[in-house]
Amino acid sequence: MRSLQRTWPFHIMLLPAIIFLIVFSYIPMGGIVMAFQNYKPWLGITGSEWVGLDNFRFLFQREDSLQVVWNTLIIAVLKMFFNLVVPFVFAILLNEIRKVGLQRSIQTLVYLPHFLSWVILGGILIDLLATDGFMNRILGSFGIQPIFFLGDNNWFRFTVIVSDIWKEFGYNTIVFLAALAGINPSLYEASEMDGASRWRQTLHITVPSLIPMVVVVGTLALGNVLNAGFDQIFNLYNPLVYQKGDIIDTFVYRTALINGEMGFATAIGLFKSVISMILILISYRLAYKWAGYRIF
Amino acid sequence: MYHKTTPYRIFNVFNICLLVMLSIMCIVPLIHVLAVSFSAKSAADANLVGLWPVQFSLEAYKKTMNNPIFLHSIWISVCRTVLGTGLTLLITFLAAYPLSKETSVFRSRNVYSWLFVFSMIFNGGLVPFYMVIQKIHLMDSFWVLVLPGAVNTFLVILMLNFFRGIPKEMEEAALIDGAGHFRTLFSIFLPISMPSIATIALFSMVFHWNSWFDGLLYLSNAKDYPLATFLQTVIIQKDMSSMSMSPKEMELLSQTTVNAAQIFIGAAPILIVYPFLQKYFVKGMTLGSVKE
């Protein structure tokens, strides 16, 4: 059994992964010092002037950055809520379909949009949602005035949230369907003996059995409160809707790479990372406490 | 008994109609794009196309296929997807094995686990990452598309959970017969890990095929763009100035039908691969999320 105790092969197996982690994950963390500098590319990290917490002070003083944090929270929280509720209801309804073939076909279709990128879907939506596009022609046939879904501050968030639900609801049902499949059938049989209607069974067996899964998915989503979906926003927005649609990630991209405010952008990024990390740690702890979920 | 009651039957019909409608809604946009791509330019520009081509035409596909930049971007995407997926699979497979061991067998396991987990929950952000890419001279190189995403902790966790489900006796038998850990991993674990490898390959392929932001950020020459980045600049940004193309080439690209054709070609590989791998990723997903 000596070979069981020799662990050097383990270290070698882990070596490539660790090298990649160090280069692409841990070394960039060192760049965080830029958040405390007035970073100038020609002076570098060693030569740039230290400004303490000024960048963070700006973050809470500049009107645009506060608006961005607020937009991020609103969009992310609404997405999280609907991405929990819609898949939950959908999974229960789908479970009622007894024809296996039909059920499978529906599943195949609703999972699909998840695998398409926001570039592809953005290209499609920009065309579909234009003022003279397919969508507005359908609405027009009901006598509704054309809506500028992607260029109107009042409509942009709505469009972003609805299109995100549309893309992800099917995929998000997978975990609920798995939980539904795990419910002991004898519970249903027993309740049927007692004369329970299907509605009663849903209320007293199905829903309570899914609650642990709702708790896990819900708490784990907490760590994403500051992730409102960079890919989606970046591919759908335009200067007309910066006011209501700009989020932290898109704002960092623009301030850093277009305006060149590297220090400030790093500070916002760090602010986001730290808050997210704290939320993730809390959510994992809660998920473990409430539902026995462990990640590793 | 409830199956036979009238209210349930009414509900059932209603439910089936609703869900079928919802599932059709998930693909209607794609059907619309397909219809536009097969329509005549005049009909598409006038927004006359619904879900069926108007004045059927293959013009858009001919033009797309005659565009060398578009074809080259497909080639880059194929290369990055193949190389990137291969690299991710190898690294994930190797790393998951030691991490799936008990702490009593592999004492340093927890240290490594924390390195992985911490990298997942905290990061330096966009700007420091961009600067590291600059410093290690990956800017404007093909490898910037492949290397940074090679290790994904989520996939490592999927894999190691699968390894934990493999009976310990198999490994012990191999070790007693004199196989080392590498031999055990590649001769015993590899063949039985195929479902799990298929899941990881699917996730990784989709990731690479869909990635567009890295190309936009780290490649300055539009001729090196992978397909997703190319589509992003041509269709979403319509920023032709950055493309350094002749007016003739620009004209080729700025049409509704051609855009639709390009979008559809961009989505096609996923549409083709997806049905085959569906059963795997459903298992893979629930493997990582539902635990006893």
Coordinates of C-alpha atoms in Angstrom, one line a residue:
Chain A
M1 CA 0.0 0.0 0.0
R2 CA 3.0 2.3 -0.2
S3 CA 1.8 3.7 -3.5
L4 CA -1.3 5.0 -1.8
Q5 CA 0.8 7.1 0.4
R6 CA 3.1 8.6 -2.2
T7 CA 1.5 11.9 -3.1
W8 CA 4.0 13.4 -5.5
P9 CA 1.9 12.4 -8.6
F10 CA -0.9 14.5 -7.1
H11 CA 1.2 17.6 -7.0
I12 CA 2.3 17.1 -10.6
M13 CA -1.3 16.6 -11.7
L14 CA -2.3 19.8 -10.1
L15 CA 0.7 21.8 -11.4
P16 CA -0.7 22.9 -14.8
A17 CA -4.0 24.1 -13.2
I18 CA -2.1 25.9 -10.4
I19 CA 0.2 27.7 -12.9
F20 CA -2.9 28.9 -14.8
L21 CA -4.6 30.0 -11.6
I22 CA -1.5 32.0 -10.5
V23 CA -1.0 33.7 -13.8
F24 CA -4.6 34.5 -14.7
S25 CA -6.1 34.9 -11.3
Y26 CA -3.6 35.6 -8.5
I27 CA -1.2 37.9 -10.3
P28 CA -4.0 40.2 -11.5
M29 CA -5.0 40.5 -7.9
G30 CA -1.8 42.4 -7.3
G31 CA -2.9 45.0 -9.8
I32 CA -5.5 46.0 -7.3
V33 CA -3.0 48.6 -5.9
M34 CA -4.0 50.7 -8.9
A35 CA -7.3 51.4 -7.1
F36 CA -5.2 53.5 -4.6
Q37 CA -3.3 55.4 -7.2
N38 CA -3.8 58.1 -9.8
Y39 CA -2.5 55.6 -12.3
K40 CA -0.8 56.9 -15.4
P41 CA 0.2 54.2 -18.0
W42 CA 3.5 56.0 -18.8
L43 CA 4.5 56.0 -15.1
G44 CA 3.5 52.4 -14.4
I45 CA 2.4 51.0 -11.0
T46 CA 5.7 51.8 -9.4
G47 CA 5.8 55.4 -10.6
S48 CA 2.2 56.5 -10.3
E49 CA 1.1 58.8 -7.5
W50 CA -0.6 57.3 -4.4
V51 CA -3.9 58.9 -3.6
G52 CA -5.2 56.8 -0.8
L53 CA -8.9 56.3 -0.9
D54 CA -9.7 59.2 -3.3
N55 CA -10.9 56.9 -6.0
F56 CA -13.4 55.4 -3.7
R57 CA -14.5 58.8 -2.5
F58 CA -15.1 59.7 -6.1
L59 CA -17.2 56.6 -6.5
F60 CA -19.6 57.8 -3.9
Q61 CA -19.5 61.4 -5.0
R62 CA -19.9 61.2 -8.8
E63 CA -23.5 61.1 -9.8
D64 CA -22.9 58.8 -12.8
S65 CA -21.2 56.1 -10.7
L66 CA -23.9 56.1 -8.0
Q67 CA -26.6 55.8 -10.7
V68 CA -24.6 52.9 -12.1
V69 CA -24.5 51.0 -8.8
W70 CA -28.3 51.7 -8.4
N71 CA -29.0 50.4 -12.0
T72 CA -27.0 47.3 -11.3
L73 CA -28.8 46.5 -8.1
I74 CA -32.3 47.0 -9.6
I75 CA -31.6 45.0 -12.8
A76 CA -29.8 42.2 -10.9
V77 CA -32.4 41.8 -8.2
L78 CA -35.4 41.8 -10.6
K79 CA -33.6 39.3 -12.8
M80 CA -32.8 37.1 -9.7
F81 CA -36.4 37.2 -8.5
F82 CA -38.0 36.3 -11.9
N83 CA -35.3 33.7 -12.7
L84 CA -36.4 31.9 -9.5
V85 CA -40.2 32.3 -9.8
V86 CA -40.7 31.6 -13.5
P87 CA -38.6 28.4 -13.7
F88 CA -40.3 27.2 -10.5
V89 CA -43.8 27.6 -11.9
F90 CA -42.7 26.3 -15.3
A91 CA -41.2 23.2 -13.8
I92 CA -44.3 22.3 -11.9
L93 CA -46.5 22.9 -15.0
L94 CA -44.1 20.9 -17.2
N95 CA -44.3 18.1 -14.6
E96 CA -48.0 17.8 -15.2
I97 CA -47.6 16.8 -18.8
R98 CA -47.8 13.1 -18.8
K99 CA -46.8 12.5 -22.5
V100 CA -43.1 11.9 -22.2
G101 CA -42.4 12.7 -25.8
L102 CA -44.2 16.1 -25.6
Q103 CA -42.4 16.9 -22.3
R104 CA -39.0 16.1 -23.8
S105 CA -39.7 18.2 -26.9
I106 CA -40.7 21.2 -24.8
Q107 CA -37.6 20.8 -22.7
T108 CA -35.4 20.7 -25.8
L109 CA -36.8 23.9 -27.1
V110 CA -36.8 25.9 -23.9
Y111 CA -33.2 25.0 -23.0
L112 CA -31.9 26.1 -26.3
P113 CA -31.7 29.9 -26.0
H114 CA -29.3 29.5 -23.0
F115 CA -26.6 28.1 -25.3
L116 CA -26.8 31.0 -27.7
S117 CA -24.6 34.0 -27.0
W118 CA -25.8 37.5 -26.4
V119 CA -24.0 38.6 -29.5
I120 CA -26.3 36.3 -31.6
L121 CA -29.4 37.1 -29.5
G122 CA -28.5 40.8 -29.5
G123 CA -28.3 40.8 -33.3
I124 CA -31.7 39.1 -33.4
L125 CA -33.3 41.3 -30.8
I126 CA -32.1 44.6 -32.2
D127 CA -33.8 43.6 -35.5
L128 CA -36.9 42.2 -33.8
L129 CA -37.4 45.1 -31.4
A130 CA -36.8 48.0 -33.7
T131 CA -39.5 50.5 -34.0
D132 CA -40.4 49.1 -37.4
G133 CA -39.5 45.5 -36.5
F134 CA -41.4 42.3 -36.2
M135 CA -42.4 42.8 -32.6
N136 CA -43.9 46.3 -33.2
R137 CA -45.7 45.0 -36.3
I138 CA -47.4 42.4 -34.1
L139 CA -48.2 45.0 -31.4
G140 CA -49.4 47.4 -34.2
S141 CA -52.0 44.9 -35.3
F142 CA -53.5 45.2 -31.9
G143 CA -53.5 49.0 -32.3
I144 CA -50.5 49.6 -30.0
Q145 CA -48.2 52.5 -30.9
P146 CA -44.7 51.5 -31.8
I147 CA -42.4 51.1 -28.8
F148 CA -38.7 51.9 -28.9
F149 CA -37.7 48.9 -26.7
L150 CA -33.9 49.4 -26.8
G151 CA -33.7 53.2 -27.1
D152 CA -36.1 54.4 -24.5
N153 CA -35.1 54.8 -20.9
N154 CA -38.5 53.8 -19.7
W155 CA -38.5 50.6 -21.6
F156 CA -34.9 49.5 -21.6
R157 CA -34.8 47.8 -18.2
F158 CA -38.0 46.0 -18.9
T159 CA -36.6 44.7 -22.2
V160 CA -33.4 43.6 -20.6
I161 CA -35.2 41.7 -17.8
V162 CA -37.8 40.1 -20.0
S163 CA -35.2 39.0 -22.6
D164 CA -33.0 37.5 -19.9
I165 CA -35.9 35.5 -18.5
W166 CA -36.8 34.4 -22.0
K167 CA -33.2 33.2 -22.5
E168 CA -32.7 31.5 -19.2
F169 CA -36.0 30.2 -17.8
G170 CA -35.8 26.9 -19.5
Y171 CA -32.3 26.2 -18.4
N172 CA -33.0 27.2 -14.9
T173 CA -35.9 24.6 -14.7
I174 CA -33.3 21.8 -14.9
V175 CA -32.6 21.8 -11.2
F176 CA -36.3 21.9 -10.3
L177 CA -37.1 19.1 -12.6
A178 CA -34.4 17.0 -11.0
A179 CA -35.9 17.8 -7.6
L180 CA -39.3 16.9 -8.8
A181 CA -38.1 13.6 -10.1
G182 CA -36.7 12.9 -6.7
I183 CA -40.1 13.1 -4.9
N184 CA -41.2 9.8 -3.5
P185 CA -44.2 8.6 -5.6
S186 CA -45.8 6.9 -2.6
L187 CA -46.6 10.4 -1.2
Y188 CA -48.8 11.0 -4.2
E189 CA -50.3 7.5 -4.0
A190 CA -51.2 7.9 -0.3
S191 CA -52.7 11.3 -0.8
E192 CA -54.8 10.0 -3.7
M193 CA -56.2 7.3 -1.4
D194 CA -57.3 10.1 0.9
G195 CA -59.0 11.8 -2.1
A196 CA -56.8 14.7 -2.5
S197 CA -57.2 16.7 -5.8
R198 CA -54.3 17.4 -8.0
W199 CA -54.3 21.0 -6.8
R200 CA -54.1 19.9 -3.2
Q201 CA -51.3 17.5 -4.0
T202 CA -49.3 20.3 -5.7
L203 CA -49.9 22.6 -2.7
H204 CA -49.0 20.0 0.0
I205 CA -46.5 17.7 -1.7
T206 CA -44.9 19.2 -4.7
V207 CA -44.3 22.7 -3.5
P208 CA -42.9 21.8 -0.1
S209 CA -40.6 19.2 -1.7
L210 CA -39.2 21.9 -4.0
I211 CA -38.6 24.5 -1.2
P212 CA -35.1 23.3 -0.3
M213 CA -34.1 23.7 -4.0
V214 CA -35.6 27.2 -4.1
V215 CA -33.7 28.1 -1.0
V216 CA -30.4 26.8 -2.5
V217 CA -30.9 28.5 -5.8
G218 CA -32.1 31.7 -4.2
T219 CA -29.3 32.0 -1.6
L220 CA -26.6 31.1 -4.2
A221 CA -28.0 33.9 -6.4
L222 CA -27.2 36.4 -3.7
G223 CA -23.6 36.4 -4.7
N224 CA -24.7 37.8 -8.1
V225 CA -26.3 41.0 -6.7
L226 CA -23.7 43.1 -8.5
N227 CA -23.7 41.0 -11.7
A228 CA -26.5 42.4 -13.8
G229 CA -25.2 40.7 -17.0
F230 CA -22.3 42.4 -18.8
D231 CA -22.7 40.5 -22.1
Q232 CA -26.4 41.2 -22.4
I233 CA -26.2 44.9 -21.5
F234 CA -23.2 45.6 -23.6
N235 CA -24.8 44.1 -26.7
L236 CA -28.2 45.7 -26.3
Y237 CA -27.5 49.2 -24.9
N238 CA -26.5 52.4 -26.6
P239 CA -25.8 56.0 -25.4
L240 CA -29.6 56.7 -25.4
V241 CA -30.2 54.4 -22.4
Y242 CA -27.0 54.9 -20.4
Q243 CA -29.0 56.6 -17.7
K244 CA -31.2 53.6 -16.8
G245 CA -29.2 50.8 -18.4
D246 CA -25.5 51.3 -17.6
I247 CA -24.3 48.8 -15.0
I248 CA -21.0 48.5 -13.1
D249 CA -19.3 46.2 -15.5
T250 CA -20.1 48.2 -18.6
F251 CA -19.2 51.4 -16.7
V252 CA -15.8 50.0 -15.8
Y253 CA -15.2 49.0 -19.4
R254 CA -15.9 52.5 -20.6
T255 CA -14.1 54.5 -17.9
A256 CA -11.0 52.3 -18.1
L257 CA -10.6 51.6 -21.8
I258 CA -12.3 54.5 -23.4
N259 CA -11.8 57.4 -20.9
G260 CA -8.5 56.0 -19.6
E261 CA -9.3 56.5 -15.9
M262 CA -7.5 53.3 -14.9
G263 CA -7.3 54.0 -11.2
F264 CA -10.9 54.9 -10.8
A265 CA -12.1 51.9 -12.9
T266 CA -10.0 49.6 -10.8
A267 CA -11.5 51.0 -7.6
I268 CA -15.0 50.4 -8.9
G269 CA -14.0 46.9 -9.9
L270 CA -12.5 46.3 -6.5
F271 CA -15.6 47.6 -4.8
K272 CA -17.6 45.2 -6.8
S273 CA -15.3 42.2 -6.1
V274 CA -15.2 42.8 -2.4
I275 CA -18.9 43.2 -1.9
S276 CA -19.5 40.2 -4.2
M277 CA -17.1 38.0 -2.3
I278 CA -18.7 38.9 1.1
L279 CA -22.1 38.1 -0.4
I280 CA -20.9 34.8 -1.9
L281 CA -19.4 33.7 1.4
I282 CA -22.6 34.6 3.3
S283 CA -24.8 32.9 0.7
Y284 CA -22.7 29.7 0.7
R285 CA -22.8 29.6 4.5
L286 CA -26.6 30.1 4.5
A287 CA -27.1 27.5 1.8
Y288 CA -25.2 25.0 3.9
K289 CA -27.1 25.9 7.0
W290 CA -30.6 25.9 5.5
A291 CA -30.3 23.2 2.9
G292 CA -27.1 21.3 3.6
Y293 CA -25.6 22.4 0.3
R294 CA -21.8 22.2 -0.1
I295 CA -19.9 23.3 -3.0
F296 CA -16.7 21.3 -2.6
Chain B
M1 CA -58.0 9.3 -9.9
Y2 CA -57.6 13.0 -10.4
H3 CA -56.6 12.4 -14.1
K4 CA -60.2 11.7 -14.9
T5 CA -61.9 14.7 -13.2
T6 CA -63.3 17.3 -15.5
P7 CA -61.4 20.3 -14.0
Y8 CA -58.1 18.5 -14.3
R9 CA -58.8 17.6 -18.0
I10 CA -59.6 21.3 -18.7
F11 CA -56.4 22.3 -16.9
N12 CA -54.4 19.7 -18.8
V13 CA -55.5 21.0 -22.2
F14 CA -54.9 24.6 -21.1
N15 CA -51.5 23.7 -19.7
I16 CA -50.4 21.9 -22.8
C17 CA -51.4 24.8 -25.0
L18 CA -49.6 27.3 -22.7
L19 CA -46.3 25.3 -22.5
V20 CA -46.3 24.5 -26.2
M21 CA -46.7 28.2 -26.9
L22 CA -43.9 29.1 -24.5
S23 CA -41.5 26.6 -26.1
I24 CA -42.4 27.9 -29.6
M25 CA -41.6 31.4 -28.3
C26 CA -38.1 30.2 -27.5
I27 CA -37.3 29.5 -31.1
V28 CA -39.5 32.0 -33.0
P29 CA -36.7 34.6 -33.1
L30 CA -34.4 32.1 -34.7
I31 CA -36.9 31.1 -37.2
H32 CA -37.4 34.8 -38.1
V33 CA -33.7 35.3 -38.6
L34 CA -33.6 32.2 -40.8
A35 CA -36.5 33.5 -42.8
V36 CA -34.9 36.9 -43.3
S37 CA -31.6 35.3 -44.4
F38 CA -33.4 33.5 -47.2
S39 CA -35.4 36.5 -48.3
A40 CA -34.7 39.0 -51.0
K41 CA -32.9 42.1 -49.9
S42 CA -35.8 44.4 -50.8
A43 CA -38.3 42.5 -48.8
A44 CA -36.1 42.3 -45.8
D45 CA -35.2 46.0 -45.8
A46 CA -38.9 46.8 -45.9
N47 CA -39.5 44.6 -42.9
L48 CA -41.9 42.4 -44.7
V49 CA -40.5 39.1 -43.6
G50 CA -42.2 37.2 -40.8
L51 CA -41.6 33.5 -40.2
W52 CA -41.4 32.5 -43.8
P53 CA -39.0 33.8 -46.5
V54 CA -40.4 36.4 -48.9
Q55 CA -39.1 36.0 -52.4
F56 CA -36.7 33.1 -51.6
S57 CA -33.1 33.9 -52.4
L58 CA -29.7 32.5 -51.5
E59 CA -28.0 35.8 -52.3
A60 CA -27.1 36.5 -48.6
Y61 CA -25.4 33.2 -48.1
K62 CA -23.4 33.6 -51.4
K63 CA -22.2 37.0 -50.3
T64 CA -21.4 35.8 -46.8
M65 CA -19.4 32.9 -48.1
N66 CA -17.5 35.1 -50.5
N67 CA -16.3 37.3 -47.7
P68 CA -12.8 36.3 -46.8
I69 CA -12.8 38.0 -43.4
F70 CA -15.9 36.2 -42.4
L71 CA -14.4 32.8 -43.4
H72 CA -11.2 33.5 -41.7
S73 CA -13.0 34.4 -38.4
I74 CA -14.8 31.0 -38.6
W75 CA -11.4 29.4 -38.9
I76 CA -10.1 31.2 -35.9
S77 CA -13.2 30.3 -33.9
V78 CA -12.8 26.6 -34.8
C79 CA -9.1 26.6 -33.8
R80 CA -9.8 28.3 -30.5
T81 CA -12.7 26.0 -29.8
V82 CA -10.7 22.8 -30.5
L83 CA -7.6 23.9 -28.7
G84 CA -9.3 25.6 -25.9
T85 CA -11.6 22.7 -25.2
G86 CA -8.8 20.2 -25.4
L87 CA -6.7 22.1 -23.0
T88 CA -9.5 22.6 -20.6
L89 CA -10.4 19.0 -20.6
L90 CA -6.8 17.9 -20.0
I91 CA -6.2 20.3 -17.1
T92 CA -9.6 19.7 -15.5
F93 CA -9.2 16.0 -15.7
L94 CA -5.8 16.0 -14.2
A95 CA -6.7 18.5 -11.4
A96 CA -9.9 16.9 -10.4
Y97 CA -8.3 13.5 -9.6
P98 CA -6.2 14.6 -6.7
L99 CA -8.8 17.1 -5.5
S100 CA -11.3 14.2 -5.3
K101 CA -9.2 12.4 -2.7
E102 CA -9.9 12.5 1.0
T103 CA -7.7 14.7 3.1
S104 CA -6.4 11.7 4.9
V105 CA -4.9 10.4 1.6
F106 CA -3.7 13.7 0.2
R107 CA -3.0 16.1 3.0
S108 CA -2.3 19.2 0.9
R109 CA -5.7 18.9 -0.7
N110 CA -7.4 21.6 1.3
V111 CA -4.7 24.1 0.4
Y112 CA -5.2 23.5 -3.3
S113 CA -9.0 23.5 -2.9
W114 CA -8.8 27.0 -1.3
L115 CA -6.6 28.2 -4.1
F116 CA -9.3 27.1 -6.6
V117 CA -12.3 28.4 -4.6
F118 CA -10.8 31.7 -3.8
S119 CA -10.0 32.3 -7.4
M120 CA -13.7 31.7 -8.2
I121 CA -15.1 34.1 -5.6
F122 CA -12.6 37.0 -5.8
N123 CA -10.9 38.6 -8.8
G124 CA -8.8 41.6 -9.5
G125 CA -11.3 43.0 -12.0
L126 CA -11.0 44.0 -15.6
V127 CA -8.2 46.6 -15.5
P128 CA -5.6 44.6 -13.6
F129 CA -6.4 41.5 -15.7
Y130 CA -6.0 43.6 -18.9
M131 CA -2.6 44.8 -17.7
V132 CA -1.3 41.3 -16.9
I133 CA -2.3 40.2 -20.4
Q134 CA -0.2 43.2 -21.7
K135 CA 2.7 42.4 -19.5
I136 CA 3.0 38.7 -20.5
H137 CA 2.8 39.7 -24.2
L138 CA -0.4 37.9 -25.0
M139 CA -1.9 41.0 -26.6
D140 CA -2.7 40.5 -30.3
S141 CA -1.8 36.8 -30.0
F142 CA -4.1 33.9 -30.8
W143 CA -3.3 32.4 -27.5
V144 CA -5.0 35.1 -25.6
L145 CA -8.2 33.4 -26.7
V146 CA -7.2 30.0 -25.4
L147 CA -5.1 30.3 -22.3
P148 CA -6.9 32.6 -19.9
G149 CA -10.0 30.5 -19.8
A150 CA -8.3 27.2 -19.6
V151 CA -9.0 26.5 -15.9
N152 CA -12.6 26.8 -14.8
T153 CA -13.2 25.9 -11.1
F154 CA -16.8 25.1 -11.8
L155 CA -15.8 22.4 -14.3
V156 CA -13.2 21.0 -12.0
I157 CA -15.9 20.7 -9.3
L158 CA -18.2 18.9 -11.8
M159 CA -15.4 16.5 -12.6
L160 CA -14.3 15.8 -9.1
N161 CA -17.9 15.1 -8.0
F162 CA -18.0 12.5 -10.7
F163 CA -14.8 11.0 -9.5
R164 CA -16.1 10.7 -6.0
G165 CA -18.9 8.6 -7.3
I166 CA -16.5 6.0 -8.6
P167 CA -16.2 3.0 -6.2
K168 CA -12.9 3.2 -4.2
E169 CA -12.4 -0.5 -4.8
M170 CA -11.6 0.0 -8.4
E171 CA -8.8 2.4 -7.6
E172 CA -7.4 0.3 -4.8
A173 CA -7.4 -2.8 -7.0
A174 CA -5.4 -0.9 -9.6
L175 CA -2.9 0.4 -7.1
I176 CA -2.4 -3.1 -5.6
D177 CA -1.7 -4.4 -9.1
G178 CA 1.1 -1.9 -9.2
A179 CA -0.4 0.9 -11.3
G180 CA 0.7 4.4 -10.3
H181 CA -1.8 7.2 -9.9
F182 CA -1.3 8.4 -13.5
R183 CA -1.9 4.9 -14.9
T184 CA -5.0 4.6 -12.7
L185 CA -6.3 7.9 -13.9
F186 CA -5.8 7.3 -17.6
S187 CA -6.5 3.6 -17.8
I188 CA -9.3 3.1 -15.2
F189 CA -10.9 6.5 -14.7
L190 CA -10.7 7.9 -18.2
P191 CA -12.9 5.2 -19.9
I192 CA -15.7 5.4 -17.3
S193 CA -15.7 9.2 -17.1
M194 CA -17.0 9.7 -20.7
P195 CA -20.4 11.1 -19.7
S196 CA -18.7 13.6 -17.4
I197 CA -16.1 14.5 -20.0
A198 CA -18.8 15.0 -22.6
T199 CA -20.6 17.5 -20.3
I200 CA -17.4 19.4 -19.7
A201 CA -16.5 19.4 -23.4
L202 CA -20.0 20.8 -24.2
F203 CA -19.7 23.6 -21.7
S204 CA -16.2 24.4 -22.8
M205 CA -17.1 24.3 -26.5
V206 CA -20.1 26.6 -26.1
F207 CA -18.0 29.0 -24.0
H208 CA -15.3 29.2 -26.7
W209 CA -17.6 29.4 -29.6
N210 CA -19.6 32.2 -27.9
S211 CA -16.8 34.2 -26.4
W212 CA -16.5 37.6 -28.1
F213 CA -15.3 40.1 -25.4
D214 CA -11.7 38.8 -25.2
G215 CA -11.3 39.2 -28.9
L216 CA -12.6 42.7 -28.8
L217 CA -10.4 43.6 -25.8
Y218 CA -7.1 42.0 -26.6
L219 CA -6.9 41.9 -30.4
S220 CA -6.4 45.1 -32.2
N221 CA -6.5 43.8 -35.7
A222 CA -10.0 43.0 -36.8
K223 CA -8.6 40.4 -39.2
D224 CA -7.7 38.2 -36.3
Y225 CA -11.1 38.3 -34.7
P226 CA -12.9 35.0 -33.9
L227 CA -16.4 34.8 -35.4
A228 CA -18.3 35.9 -32.3
T229 CA -16.2 39.1 -32.0
F230 CA -16.5 39.7 -35.7
L231 CA -20.3 39.4 -35.5
Q232 CA -20.3 41.7 -32.5
T233 CA -18.5 44.5 -34.3
V234 CA -20.3 44.1 -37.6
I235 CA -23.8 43.5 -36.5
I236 CA -24.0 45.1 -33.0
Q237 CA -21.5 48.0 -33.2
K238 CA -21.7 48.4 -37.0
D239 CA -18.4 50.0 -36.4
M240 CA -16.9 49.7 -39.8
S241 CA -14.2 52.2 -39.2
S242 CA -12.3 49.7 -37.1
M243 CA -12.4 47.0 -39.7
S244 CA -10.1 48.6 -42.2
M245 CA -12.1 47.3 -45.1
S246 CA -12.6 48.6 -48.6
P247 CA -15.9 50.3 -49.4
K248 CA -16.8 47.3 -51.5
E249 CA -16.3 44.9 -48.5
M250 CA -18.3 47.2 -46.3
E251 CA -21.2 47.2 -48.7
L252 CA -21.1 43.4 -48.6
L253 CA -21.8 43.4 -44.9
S254 CA -24.2 46.1 -44.2
Q255 CA -27.4 44.4 -45.4
T256 CA -30.2 43.0 -43.4
T257 CA -30.2 39.7 -45.1
V258 CA -26.5 39.2 -45.0
N259 CA -26.5 40.1 -41.2
A260 CA -29.2 37.5 -40.7
A261 CA -27.2 34.9 -42.7
Q262 CA -24.2 35.6 -40.6
I263 CA -26.1 35.4 -37.3
F264 CA -27.6 32.1 -38.4
I265 CA -24.2 30.7 -39.4
G266 CA -22.8 31.9 -36.0
A267 CA -25.5 30.0 -34.2
A268 CA -25.5 26.9 -36.4
P269 CA -22.7 24.9 -34.7
I270 CA -24.5 25.1 -31.4
L271 CA -27.8 24.2 -32.9
I272 CA -26.1 21.1 -34.4
V273 CA -24.2 19.9 -31.4
Y274 CA -26.8 20.8 -28.8
P275 CA -29.4 18.0 -29.3
F276 CA -26.7 15.3 -29.1
L277 CA -25.3 16.4 -25.9
Q278 CA -28.5 17.5 -24.2
K279 CA -28.8 14.3 -22.1
Y280 CA -25.3 14.8 -20.8
F281 CA -25.5 18.3 -19.7
V282 CA -28.8 17.8 -17.9
K283 CA -27.0 15.0 -15.9
G284 CA -23.9 17.2 -15.5
M285 CA -25.9 20.1 -14.2
T286 CA -27.8 18.2 -11.6
L287 CA -24.7 16.3 -10.6
G288 CA -23.1 19.6 -9.7
S289 CA -26.1 21.1 -8.0
V290 CA -28.2 18.4 -6.3
K291 CA -26.3 16.5 -3.6
E292 CA -27.5 14.2 -1.0

